[in-house]
Amino acid sequence: MKLSRTVLITGAAGFLGRHCVRQFAQEGWRVIGLDDVPPESALLGDGVMFHRMKLPDPHLAELLLAEVPSACVHSAGRASVGLSLTDPAADFRDNTVLTFEILEALRRNAPRCRFLFLSSAAVYGNPVSLPVSETHPPAPLSPYGYHKLQCELLCEEFARLFALPALSVRVFSAYGPGLRRQVVWDICERALTTGTLALHGTGRESRDFIHATDIARALVSLATTAPCEGEIYNVASGEEMTIAALAGVVLAALGVNVEPVFDGAATPGNPLNWRADVSKLHALGFVPSISLKQGLQGVADWSRAELARS
């Protein structure tokens, strides 16, 4: 007889995938990770199995029938606004098409498996007002945002038409140890290696940052408590911070005395300001546990150690 709490995690060797593997395992789930990397590149441990698999793969059906997972966290796919603008076909294939293929495999082989899709706040574009709730009309600024929105519609389709339990989480600005890209890493890398800090934009742009561990905790909570009827949840801290203020906190955590310089240029596909309404997630009993100051100190320490090894 299979364990009742088995989770399948796609993209298990990626930034958020690794955090999900660790969190679900810590909370007593049996974890099956999928990714197209050698096993030594994956996060392994007690209760964690790993299969090297480039999705979509016909062998996924066999795995679903053999393991009967009770939840699937889909974190595989492309996660770059910039690359989606230069190669929208690849982004469509690796996000929209792949999500359909996994939903269809679940419908045919594990119809009771709860499907949690990692979407993005990119579907909102530039919100009309803040904080932005899940009912705000979507207005993506990039192919990546449009393709994430298409994936959300697929989740709704399979939930409503085929009774497959599914939901989408709109992740805001994720950060944490292990992410060697995006603004927090850029600040650390440039300040530590060049002694200067040149950044795009005006510094007045803002984001709603949430630590990867808290994202994983939210997914564990949703996997056990959410209705999974095609609904959507914002996953964020609910707090807004400008990039200029972020730079100040990160530089203080690094112990580096550098003055940030902003070039004033807008980055195509990127919104100006974000702050999430997280009341829907809080109503299920979840609140983030890692403050931004604490989390950024951890990233600063990790970044210093990583760059020292480079």
PDB file of C-alpha atoms in Angstrom, residues 42-166:
ATOM      1  CA  ALA A  42      19.651  16.927  -7.178  1.00  0.00           C
ATOM      2  CA  LEU A  43      18.770  17.349  -3.513  1.00  0.00           C
ATOM      3  CA  LEU A  44      18.596  13.864  -2.019  1.00  0.00           C
ATOM      4  CA  GLY A  45      17.988  12.582   1.499  1.00  0.00           C
ATOM      5  CA  ASP A  46      15.683  10.524   3.680  1.00  0.00           C
ATOM      6  CA  GLY A  47      12.295  10.090   2.066  1.00  0.00           C
ATOM      7  CA  VAL A  48      13.463  11.647  -1.225  1.00  0.00           C
ATOM      8  CA  MET A  49      13.635   9.784  -4.532  1.00  0.00           C
ATOM      9  CA  PHE A  50      14.890  11.310  -7.766  1.00  0.00           C
ATOM     10  CA  HIS A  51      14.236  10.382 -11.392  1.00  0.00           C
ATOM     11  CA  ARG A  52      16.143  11.974 -14.232  1.00  0.00           C
ATOM     12  CA  MET A  53      13.469  12.838 -16.760  1.00  0.00           C
ATOM     13  CA  LYS A  54      13.096  15.485 -19.448  1.00  0.00           C
ATOM     14  CA  LEU A  55       9.425  16.384 -19.459  1.00  0.00           C
ATOM     15  CA  PRO A  56       7.169  15.705 -21.223  1.00  0.00           C
ATOM     16  CA  ASP A  57       8.122  12.026 -21.122  1.00  0.00           C
ATOM     17  CA  PRO A  58       5.884   8.988 -21.800  1.00  0.00           C
ATOM     18  CA  HIS A  59       7.446   7.258 -18.786  1.00  0.00           C
ATOM     19  CA  LEU A  60       5.694   9.800 -16.539  1.00  0.00           C
ATOM     20  CA  ALA A  61       2.476   7.785 -16.904  1.00  0.00           C
ATOM     21  CA  GLU A  62       4.200   4.657 -15.593  1.00  0.00           C
ATOM     22  CA  LEU A  63       5.609   6.588 -12.662  1.00  0.00           C
ATOM     23  CA  LEU A  64       2.216   8.036 -11.753  1.00  0.00           C
ATOM     24  CA  LEU A  65       0.570   4.626 -11.842  1.00  0.00           C
ATOM     25  CA  ALA A  66       3.336   3.098  -9.723  1.00  0.00           C
ATOM     26  CA  GLU A  67       3.652   5.822  -7.082  1.00  0.00           C
ATOM     27  CA  VAL A  68       0.090   7.250  -6.876  1.00  0.00           C
ATOM     28  CA  PRO A  69       1.146  10.720  -5.636  1.00  0.00           C
ATOM     29  CA  SER A  70      -1.364  12.675  -3.606  1.00  0.00           C
ATOM     30  CA  ALA A  71       0.091  16.026  -4.733  1.00  0.00           C
ATOM     31  CA  CYS A  72       2.169  17.372  -7.618  1.00  0.00           C
ATOM     32  CA  VAL A  73       4.083  20.646  -7.395  1.00  0.00           C
ATOM     33  CA  HIS A  74       4.884  21.818 -10.913  1.00  0.00           C
ATOM     34  CA  SER A  75       7.940  24.074 -10.723  1.00  0.00           C
ATOM     35  CA  ALA A  76       9.538  23.032 -14.023  1.00  0.00           C
ATOM     36  CA  GLY A  77       9.600  25.409 -16.976  1.00  0.00           C
ATOM     37  CA  ARG A  78      11.246  28.627 -18.086  1.00  0.00           C
ATOM     38  CA  ALA A  79      11.464  31.520 -15.645  1.00  0.00           C
ATOM     39  CA  SER A  80      12.979  34.418 -17.570  1.00  0.00           C
ATOM     40  CA  VAL A  81      11.082  37.463 -18.794  1.00  0.00           C
ATOM     41  CA  GLY A  82      14.028  38.509 -20.949  1.00  0.00           C
ATOM     42  CA  LEU A  83      14.439  35.140 -22.657  1.00  0.00           C
ATOM     43  CA  SER A  84      10.707  34.949 -23.318  1.00  0.00           C
ATOM     44  CA  LEU A  85      10.989  38.161 -25.328  1.00  0.00           C
ATOM     45  CA  THR A  86      13.834  36.805 -27.468  1.00  0.00           C
ATOM     46  CA  ASP A  87      12.492  33.244 -27.812  1.00  0.00           C
ATOM     47  CA  PRO A  88       8.726  33.210 -27.144  1.00  0.00           C
ATOM     48  CA  ALA A  89       8.305  29.838 -28.883  1.00  0.00           C
ATOM     49  CA  ALA A  90      10.596  28.082 -26.415  1.00  0.00           C
ATOM     50  CA  ASP A  91       8.874  29.794 -23.502  1.00  0.00           C
ATOM     51  CA  PHE A  92       5.456  28.688 -24.791  1.00  0.00           C
ATOM     52  CA  ARG A  93       6.655  25.115 -25.238  1.00  0.00           C
ATOM     53  CA  ASP A  94       8.365  24.842 -21.853  1.00  0.00           C
ATOM     54  CA  ASN A  95       5.566  26.532 -19.928  1.00  0.00           C
ATOM     55  CA  THR A  96       2.140  26.285 -21.581  1.00  0.00           C
ATOM     56  CA  VAL A  97       2.603  23.055 -23.549  1.00  0.00           C
ATOM     57  CA  LEU A  98       4.472  21.290 -20.759  1.00  0.00           C
ATOM     58  CA  THR A  99       1.822  22.220 -18.190  1.00  0.00           C
ATOM     59  CA  PHE A 100      -0.902  20.787 -20.428  1.00  0.00           C
ATOM     60  CA  GLU A 101       1.040  17.552 -20.883  1.00  0.00           C
ATOM     61  CA  ILE A 102       1.452  17.079 -17.132  1.00  0.00           C
ATOM     62  CA  LEU A 103      -2.195  17.881 -16.413  1.00  0.00           C
ATOM     63  CA  GLU A 104      -3.253  15.379 -19.072  1.00  0.00           C
ATOM     64  CA  ALA A 105      -0.937  12.722 -17.641  1.00  0.00           C
ATOM     65  CA  LEU A 106      -2.465  13.279 -14.207  1.00  0.00           C
ATOM     66  CA  ARG A 107      -6.019  13.176 -15.597  1.00  0.00           C
ATOM     67  CA  ARG A 108      -5.348   9.813 -17.187  1.00  0.00           C
ATOM     68  CA  ASN A 109      -3.183   8.185 -14.530  1.00  0.00           C
ATOM     69  CA  ALA A 110      -3.610   9.952 -11.156  1.00  0.00           C
ATOM     70  CA  PRO A 111      -6.933  11.828 -11.247  1.00  0.00           C
ATOM     71  CA  ARG A 112      -7.021  12.431  -7.490  1.00  0.00           C
ATOM     72  CA  CYS A 113      -3.563  14.008  -7.355  1.00  0.00           C
ATOM     73  CA  ARG A 114      -3.701  17.642  -6.228  1.00  0.00           C
ATOM     74  CA  PHE A 115      -1.880  19.789  -8.805  1.00  0.00           C
ATOM     75  CA  LEU A 116      -0.138  22.961  -7.612  1.00  0.00           C
ATOM     76  CA  PHE A 117       1.097  25.154 -10.451  1.00  0.00           C
ATOM     77  CA  LEU A 118       3.806  27.743  -9.801  1.00  0.00           C
ATOM     78  CA  SER A 119       2.604  30.778 -11.693  1.00  0.00           C
ATOM     79  CA  SER A 120       3.937  34.324 -11.376  1.00  0.00           C
ATOM     80  CA  ALA A 121       2.907  37.847 -10.471  1.00  0.00           C
ATOM     81  CA  ALA A 122       4.014  38.624 -14.043  1.00  0.00           C
ATOM     82  CA  VAL A 123       0.413  37.926 -15.062  1.00  0.00           C
ATOM     83  CA  TYR A 124      -0.594  41.233 -13.406  1.00  0.00           C
ATOM     84  CA  GLY A 125       1.782  43.464 -15.368  1.00  0.00           C
ATOM     85  CA  ASN A 126       1.474  46.971 -13.921  1.00  0.00           C
ATOM     86  CA  PRO A 127      -1.458  46.790 -11.482  1.00  0.00           C
ATOM     87  CA  VAL A 128      -3.948  49.656 -11.496  1.00  0.00           C
ATOM     88  CA  SER A 129      -3.835  49.805  -7.692  1.00  0.00           C
ATOM     89  CA  LEU A 130      -1.929  48.232  -4.807  1.00  0.00           C
ATOM     90  CA  PRO A 131      -2.116  45.883  -3.047  1.00  0.00           C
ATOM     91  CA  VAL A 132      -3.112  43.688  -5.972  1.00  0.00           C
ATOM     92  CA  SER A 133      -5.577  40.888  -5.273  1.00  0.00           C
ATOM     93  CA  GLU A 134      -6.228  37.702  -7.215  1.00  0.00           C
ATOM     94  CA  THR A 135      -9.338  39.297  -8.775  1.00  0.00           C
ATOM     95  CA  HIS A 136      -7.326  42.067 -10.460  1.00  0.00           C
ATOM     96  CA  PRO A 137      -7.614  41.792 -14.267  1.00  0.00           C
ATOM     97  CA  PRO A 138      -4.442  40.253 -15.719  1.00  0.00           C
ATOM     98  CA  ALA A 139      -2.347  42.445 -18.012  1.00  0.00           C
ATOM     99  CA  PRO A 140       0.978  40.710 -18.751  1.00  0.00           C
ATOM    100  CA  LEU A 141       3.888  42.677 -20.194  1.00  0.00           C
ATOM    101  CA  SER A 142       5.846  39.722 -21.605  1.00  0.00           C
ATOM    102  CA  PRO A 143       5.370  36.352 -23.316  1.00  0.00           C
ATOM    103  CA  TYR A 144       6.403  34.790 -20.001  1.00  0.00           C
ATOM    104  CA  GLY A 145       3.487  36.496 -18.246  1.00  0.00           C
ATOM    105  CA  TYR A 146       1.032  35.510 -20.964  1.00  0.00           C
ATOM    106  CA  HIS A 147       2.200  31.902 -20.917  1.00  0.00           C
ATOM    107  CA  LYS A 148       1.864  31.701 -17.126  1.00  0.00           C
ATOM    108  CA  LEU A 149      -1.673  33.043 -17.512  1.00  0.00           C
ATOM    109  CA  GLN A 150      -2.397  30.378 -20.127  1.00  0.00           C
ATOM    110  CA  CYS A 151      -1.179  27.732 -17.681  1.00  0.00           C
ATOM    111  CA  GLU A 152      -3.528  29.080 -15.017  1.00  0.00           C
ATOM    112  CA  LEU A 153      -6.417  28.746 -17.463  1.00  0.00           C
ATOM    113  CA  LEU A 154      -5.387  25.152 -18.125  1.00  0.00           C
ATOM    114  CA  CYS A 155      -5.506  24.440 -14.390  1.00  0.00           C
ATOM    115  CA  GLU A 156      -8.986  25.959 -14.232  1.00  0.00           C
ATOM    116  CA  GLU A 157     -10.042  23.945 -17.298  1.00  0.00           C
ATOM    117  CA  PHE A 158      -8.914  20.616 -15.859  1.00  0.00           C
ATOM    118  CA  ALA A 159     -10.450  21.403 -12.465  1.00  0.00           C
ATOM    119  CA  ARG A 160     -13.835  22.445 -13.833  1.00  0.00           C
ATOM    120  CA  LEU A 161     -14.231  20.083 -16.776  1.00  0.00           C
ATOM    121  CA  PHE A 162     -12.390  16.990 -15.568  1.00  0.00           C
ATOM    122  CA  ALA A 163     -12.616  17.353 -11.747  1.00  0.00           C
ATOM    123  CA  LEU A 164      -8.831  17.208 -11.447  1.00  0.00           C
ATOM    124  CA  PRO A 165      -7.938  19.018  -8.187  1.00  0.00           C
ATOM    125  CA  ALA A 166      -5.748  21.925  -9.263  1.00  0.00           C
TER     126      ALA A 166
END
